[in-house]
């Protein structure tokens, strides 16, 4: 390989460079952080500056990014989008190709290094060392709610010493009515009265009776939580069923409900079987669950009211396990009697999973994300593209404020559809482009009203009347519908695409196909861990799978390669070369690309040269001693290369360490966990320099999306390194303490998926709304240069943007509310397109209608993103408190305005929100908002960034992981075993469980698992021989092994990231980590148990009502 090292011809190293200075202009310093709330919102429906121009309707009417213009002020005042785009190319000239007279220099491998600088062998700690030892004192275990006075009239006893947040022991005020709500959850109670009700429809809010005027016990709405109010004796549970408030209860209440029905029904025997609190109870994995269904024997055979169900032992936490049973404090609340996520999920599956969700009706609440269902587009966007917190919006802002229910949509514009569903049709309106409203520029959609015989149409968003272009004219039928209604996707479907005209392109020029640039850290750690060799090997094959459009034979995407440590190496892989050529740029202070021709190439044409390069890279750097890396210049180099090639693209950066080498964007180690729980904690989430934010802005202007693969052995400041990734719409992956043997599968699967997945480049998204509401806030991985347009250098099929809406006028029940999301993007073949999603919502004047049409999973998605952004600016405790307060207000408003009058001692939850407390508690306990000692600052920044782009399904499983009893799986069926609740008490030591949260899969093995099962799954003969370091299960030829592996494969297919497999043996030290995910339990880091949190929420609600 020939090597050119170009020295920079400009000013000396380290001095300010003219080009570089541009990044530091003060004008850019004021750029808001990503996700920081925008305070200025122009009138949403008012025309944007670009729209004020008297351009023809099909003209460049979208507000185009203006970020490329040097001073933001002038950029935003550009008279038209064309000019905005024309600014983009102007930076290119600063970084010309260096002259060929640059002196040749030695290859990096022969560069001298100081003997003393050789790094010590890098110790590779076990992957789990990041999770340190558990807290040593019980004080540390006291949860964050310890400071909240639980003692109210109903909850007064102080917790036992050492249990920071002990369960209350007093009896709550007896308030009479217990409502046997329609949820199967309460079947145990009704069972005592007789057989359970025959399959009551559940989870269908629309089918439920009105809120008012009906006696509570006959309502299925709302959910009342027993324990907060003892049910009347007619339900089988009277006050006497509660543990007496004095002294420990003699018997273990739970066993009767959970153990094998007949023998353990009397409390006592079951209790004595119990060892260490939880595992001893021979509980089927979810007897409560299956038993909750009508017709199951468990409950029907119960002779009497389930006594003493309200027992604290039912939620053992680790420290409780150490106590002898008699000393355990008592809960009043039976975990089986409070709303169960599993029950809600299963109910929705059985009620809504069998029929397609047809989108023809306004304001329909879709099935839950956990339900498998097909969608039929009949005029509204599929819930795979848009999900809302509520499908019925209050008519006035006063109502909205009163309820405190956030109005938000989680939008995934390029979501992948199952093969059974139809991809959005591509509509070509010809040279004049898509038909749009003259005033608000909304795109033609099913809700536009054609009038005057079809000659004009009235906009459904702004009511303006627009002439129908001659080429688009069509007659109307007797109902006023165009006769070509069903022939045109934009008239009959919720989602479709328009082919964009040149007016929608930068510089009035159709884009070139995008490019992928692979940028590999070749410093000591990367080489020694085998990472560099692994990446190079993988790239050889993965390049054959670059995204292709439709039926194209080969991908239009060109590729380029860079390696780097303290300096950058560019490679010429032109097809005509016999060998690749390396060009070294050692002056990283003013990055330029030393070659244009031959850097970005077609894979097929340059196949041999690329293969040769990828073979040589690991050899070239095999003996490197260079430990320092740069990072900013790497992104700059990729950006400059795309600028020079005049295309958008994606950088794949594989990076290992904190960039401490002298260069723009150099960072220092500023990690300080002592800041946790102080007012300065927010700085841990903020970038340490504005350099990357400024760089991100330039990247967005060019359509340069940055995907980051991190392999840290120590702190590398994800909060700062992730800024460009975040603001360009890229993805970040982190493999702490990367070890080839255990982590390569995960990394390679992630890389393959990341390279192959559908992505739109140079994207701009705008959400239009009908009069009365407007989009006011946005969450996700993107950049905004104004208050309405979400800009993303790249937007892939996994990314969501969450949009919040506020009222700016009254809405009407008749007309409802409309959303139109328009995404302008460049496809992987370089085609400019617009993807349109429309959604119509109902509007209500009664709060009950709002509460009946909410979607809690989406609400949690929004609340988590809102909170995770809040930690950038506010103390974490304040963020947690405000979350609790908002949810308490939501529930209090329901109680006050929608629920039937009842005793204040009752907690009454709206049916659609009955899981709000349990899910909210999971958000509050998450690593970002309440880190344990083992969670690193980088972990928190990483999680914060991931969650911000997650869709509703991902946040659902991330915050409330899925726990499957593997030993209950039917090896003869394709189905998954029914999930169980995330609590230690649900685990039996004779079983094996799988827990997944979208990032990890744990396989937990009980100490008493039969030897045969262990042999079948792990190929070893005893529990003690199971290795905790396995990263995959051995491939064994028996039904159980096949079944478990097929379950794991199935789970991997459902997630956008390859999950890390972790084997956890009961009572092993790794179990601490596993228990962290048993989110209904009190957590070791101080998070409340579900039951305790529900008590707390109840108290908060009562305070608001009193
Ligand atoms: Zn309009």
Coordinates of C-alpha atoms in Angstrom, one line a residue, residues 106-361:
X106 CA 5.9 7.3 6.7
X107 CA 3.0 5.1 7.5
X108 CA 1.8 5.3 11.0
X109 CA 3.1 1.9 11.9
X110 CA 6.6 3.1 11.5
X111 CA 6.1 6.3 13.5
X112 CA 8.3 6.4 16.5
X113 CA 6.7 6.1 19.9
X114 CA 8.2 6.7 23.3
X115 CA 9.1 3.5 25.0
X116 CA 7.5 4.6 28.2
X117 CA 4.3 5.3 26.4
X118 CA 3.5 1.7 25.8
X119 CA 0.2 1.1 27.6
X120 CA 0.0 -1.5 30.2
X121 CA -2.0 -4.5 29.1
X122 CA -5.5 -3.6 29.4
X123 CA -7.3 -5.6 31.9
X124 CA -10.6 -6.8 30.7
X125 CA -12.8 -6.9 33.6
X126 CA -15.8 -9.1 33.4
X127 CA -18.7 -7.4 31.8
X128 CA -20.5 -7.2 35.0
X129 CA -17.9 -5.5 37.0
X130 CA -19.6 -2.3 36.2
X131 CA -22.3 -3.3 38.5
X132 CA -20.5 -3.1 41.8
X133 CA -21.2 -4.9 45.0
X134 CA -24.6 -4.3 46.5
X135 CA -24.9 -1.6 49.0
X136 CA -23.6 -2.8 52.3
X137 CA -26.1 -1.2 54.6
X138 CA -29.8 -1.4 54.7
X139 CA -29.9 2.3 55.0
X140 CA -28.8 2.5 51.5
X141 CA -31.7 0.4 50.5
X142 CA -34.3 2.7 51.9
X143 CA -36.2 4.0 49.0
X144 CA -36.7 7.5 47.8
X145 CA -40.0 7.6 49.2
X146 CA -38.7 7.4 52.7
X147 CA -38.9 11.1 52.9
X148 CA -42.5 11.1 52.0
X149 CA -44.7 10.9 54.9
X150 CA -46.9 8.0 54.2
X151 CA -48.6 8.3 57.5
X152 CA -52.0 9.7 56.8
X153 CA -55.2 8.8 58.4
X154 CA -55.1 5.5 56.7
X155 CA -51.5 4.9 56.7
X156 CA -49.9 5.7 59.9
X157 CA -47.5 3.1 61.3
X158 CA -43.9 3.9 60.9
X159 CA -41.9 1.3 59.0
X160 CA -39.9 -1.2 61.0
X161 CA -36.4 -0.1 61.6
X162 CA -34.1 -0.5 58.8
X163 CA -36.7 -0.7 56.2
X164 CA -36.7 2.8 55.0
X165 CA -40.1 2.5 53.5
X166 CA -41.9 0.0 55.3
X167 CA -45.4 -0.9 54.5
X168 CA -48.0 0.7 56.5
X169 CA -49.6 -1.5 59.1
X170 CA -52.7 0.3 60.1
X171 CA -56.1 -0.5 58.7
X172 CA -57.4 2.0 56.3
X173 CA -60.7 3.6 56.8
X174 CA -63.4 1.3 55.9
X175 CA -65.3 2.9 53.2
X176 CA -67.8 0.3 52.2
X177 CA -67.9 -0.3 48.6
X178 CA -65.5 -2.4 46.8
X179 CA -66.2 -2.5 43.2
X180 CA -65.7 -5.8 41.5
X181 CA -64.6 -4.2 38.3
X182 CA -64.8 -5.9 35.1
X183 CA -61.2 -6.7 35.0
X184 CA -60.4 -10.3 35.4
X185 CA -58.0 -9.2 37.9
X186 CA -60.7 -9.3 40.5
X187 CA -62.0 -12.6 39.7
X188 CA -60.7 -13.9 43.0
X189 CA -63.2 -11.8 44.8
X190 CA -66.1 -12.5 42.6
X191 CA -65.2 -16.2 42.8
X192 CA -66.2 -16.2 46.4
X193 CA -69.6 -15.1 45.5
X194 CA -69.9 -17.7 42.9
X195 CA -68.5 -18.5 39.5
X196 CA -66.6 -15.8 37.9
X197 CA -68.5 -13.7 35.4
X198 CA -68.4 -15.2 32.0
X199 CA -65.9 -13.5 29.7
X200 CA -66.6 -9.9 30.4
X201 CA -65.3 -7.7 27.7
X202 CA -62.3 -5.9 29.0
X203 CA -60.1 -3.2 27.9
X204 CA -62.6 -1.8 25.5
X205 CA -63.3 1.6 26.8
X206 CA -65.9 2.4 24.3
X207 CA -67.9 -0.5 25.3
X208 CA -68.0 0.4 28.8
X209 CA -70.9 1.9 30.6
X210 CA -71.0 5.6 31.3
X211 CA -69.4 6.8 34.4
X212 CA -72.2 8.4 36.2
X213 CA -75.4 7.2 37.7
X214 CA -74.5 3.6 38.3
X215 CA -73.8 2.0 41.5
X216 CA -70.1 1.4 41.9
X217 CA -70.2 -2.4 42.4
X218 CA -71.8 -2.9 39.0
X219 CA -69.4 -0.8 37.1
X220 CA -66.5 -2.1 35.3
X221 CA -65.2 1.3 35.2
X222 CA -63.3 2.6 37.0
X223 CA -60.8 0.3 38.6
X224 CA -60.9 0.4 42.3
X225 CA -58.0 -0.8 44.1
X226 CA -58.8 -3.0 47.0
X227 CA -56.7 -2.5 50.0
X228 CA -57.2 1.2 49.8
X229 CA -60.7 0.6 50.7
X230 CA -61.7 -2.7 52.2
X231 CA -64.4 -4.2 50.2
X232 CA -67.8 -4.8 51.8
X233 CA -68.4 -8.1 53.2
X234 CA -70.6 -9.0 50.4
X235 CA -67.5 -9.4 48.2
X236 CA -66.1 -11.8 50.6
X237 CA -63.6 -9.5 52.1
X238 CA -64.5 -7.5 55.0
X239 CA -62.4 -5.4 57.3
X240 CA -61.9 -8.4 59.4
X241 CA -60.0 -10.0 56.6
X242 CA -57.3 -7.5 57.0
X243 CA -54.4 -8.2 59.2
X244 CA -55.0 -6.7 62.6
X245 CA -53.2 -3.5 63.0
X246 CA -51.5 -4.8 66.1
X247 CA -49.0 -7.5 66.1
X248 CA -48.0 -9.7 63.3
X249 CA -50.5 -11.7 61.6
X250 CA -50.2 -15.4 62.4
X251 CA -50.6 -16.7 59.0
X252 CA -49.3 -16.2 55.6
X253 CA -52.0 -15.0 53.5
X254 CA -50.8 -15.4 50.1
X255 CA -50.2 -19.0 49.8
X256 CA -53.8 -19.9 49.4
X257 CA -54.0 -18.0 46.3
X258 CA -50.8 -19.0 44.8
X259 CA -50.0 -22.4 45.8
X260 CA -51.4 -25.5 44.3
X261 CA -55.0 -24.9 45.1
X262 CA -56.2 -27.6 47.5
X263 CA -53.3 -28.4 49.8
X264 CA -52.0 -24.9 50.3
X265 CA -55.2 -23.1 50.5
X266 CA -55.1 -22.9 54.3
X267 CA -52.5 -20.3 54.9
X268 CA -50.4 -22.0 57.4
X269 CA -48.8 -24.9 55.5
X270 CA -47.8 -22.8 52.6
X271 CA -46.2 -20.4 54.8
X272 CA -44.0 -22.9 56.5
X273 CA -42.7 -24.0 53.1
X274 CA -41.5 -20.6 52.5
X275 CA -37.8 -20.2 52.6
X276 CA -36.2 -16.8 52.5
X277 CA -39.4 -15.2 51.8
X278 CA -40.0 -15.8 48.2
X279 CA -38.8 -18.8 46.5
X280 CA -40.1 -21.3 49.0
X281 CA -43.6 -20.7 48.0
X282 CA -44.4 -23.2 45.5
X283 CA -46.1 -20.9 43.3
X284 CA -46.8 -21.8 39.8
X285 CA -45.3 -19.1 37.6
X286 CA -48.6 -17.4 37.4
X287 CA -51.4 -19.2 39.0
X288 CA -52.9 -15.9 39.9
X289 CA -52.8 -15.0 36.4
X290 CA -54.3 -18.0 34.8
X291 CA -56.7 -18.3 37.7
X292 CA -57.9 -14.9 37.1
X293 CA -59.6 -16.0 34.0
X294 CA -63.1 -17.2 34.2
X295 CA -63.4 -20.9 34.4
X296 CA -60.0 -21.7 35.8
X297 CA -60.2 -24.0 38.8
X298 CA -58.0 -22.2 41.2
X299 CA -60.5 -19.7 42.3
X300 CA -63.7 -21.5 41.8
X301 CA -62.6 -24.1 44.3
X302 CA -61.9 -21.6 46.9
X303 CA -64.3 -22.3 49.7
X304 CA -64.5 -18.9 51.2
X305 CA -63.3 -15.4 51.0
X306 CA -59.6 -15.3 50.5
X307 CA -58.5 -14.4 53.9
X308 CA -55.5 -12.3 54.7
X309 CA -54.8 -11.5 51.1
X310 CA -53.6 -8.2 52.1
X311 CA -50.2 -9.2 53.3
X312 CA -46.9 -7.5 53.0
X313 CA -45.0 -10.7 52.5
X314 CA -46.4 -10.9 49.1
X315 CA -43.9 -8.4 48.0
X316 CA -40.7 -9.6 49.5
X317 CA -37.8 -7.5 49.0
X318 CA -34.3 -8.8 49.4
X319 CA -33.8 -7.5 52.9
X320 CA -37.1 -8.8 53.9
X321 CA -35.9 -12.2 52.9
X322 CA -33.4 -12.1 55.7
X323 CA -36.0 -11.8 58.3
X324 CA -37.8 -14.7 59.8
X325 CA -41.3 -14.8 58.5
X326 CA -42.9 -13.8 61.8
X327 CA -41.1 -10.5 61.9
X328 CA -42.1 -9.4 58.4
X329 CA -44.1 -6.3 58.3
X330 CA -47.6 -6.5 56.8
X331 CA -48.9 -4.9 53.8
X332 CA -52.6 -4.4 53.6
X333 CA -52.6 -4.8 50.0
X334 CA -52.6 -7.9 48.0
X335 CA -50.4 -7.5 44.9
X336 CA -52.9 -9.7 43.1
X337 CA -55.6 -7.3 43.8
X338 CA -53.9 -4.3 42.3
X339 CA -53.9 -3.7 38.6
X340 CA -51.7 -6.2 36.8
X341 CA -49.8 -5.2 33.7
X342 CA -49.9 -8.9 32.6
X343 CA -53.6 -9.0 33.0
X344 CA -54.1 -5.9 31.0
X345 CA -51.8 -7.1 28.2
X346 CA -53.5 -10.5 28.1
X347 CA -57.0 -9.0 28.1
X348 CA -56.1 -6.8 25.2
X349 CA -54.6 -9.7 23.3
X350 CA -57.6 -11.8 23.7
X351 CA -60.0 -9.0 22.9
X352 CA -58.3 -7.2 20.1
X353 CA -55.7 -9.5 18.7
X354 CA -57.9 -11.5 16.4
X355 CA -59.4 -8.9 14.2
X356 CA -57.6 -6.3 12.0
X357 CA -57.5 -2.8 13.3
X358 CA -59.4 -0.8 10.6
X359 CA -58.5 2.9 10.6
X360 CA -61.7 4.2 9.0
X361 CA -63.2 5.6 12.2

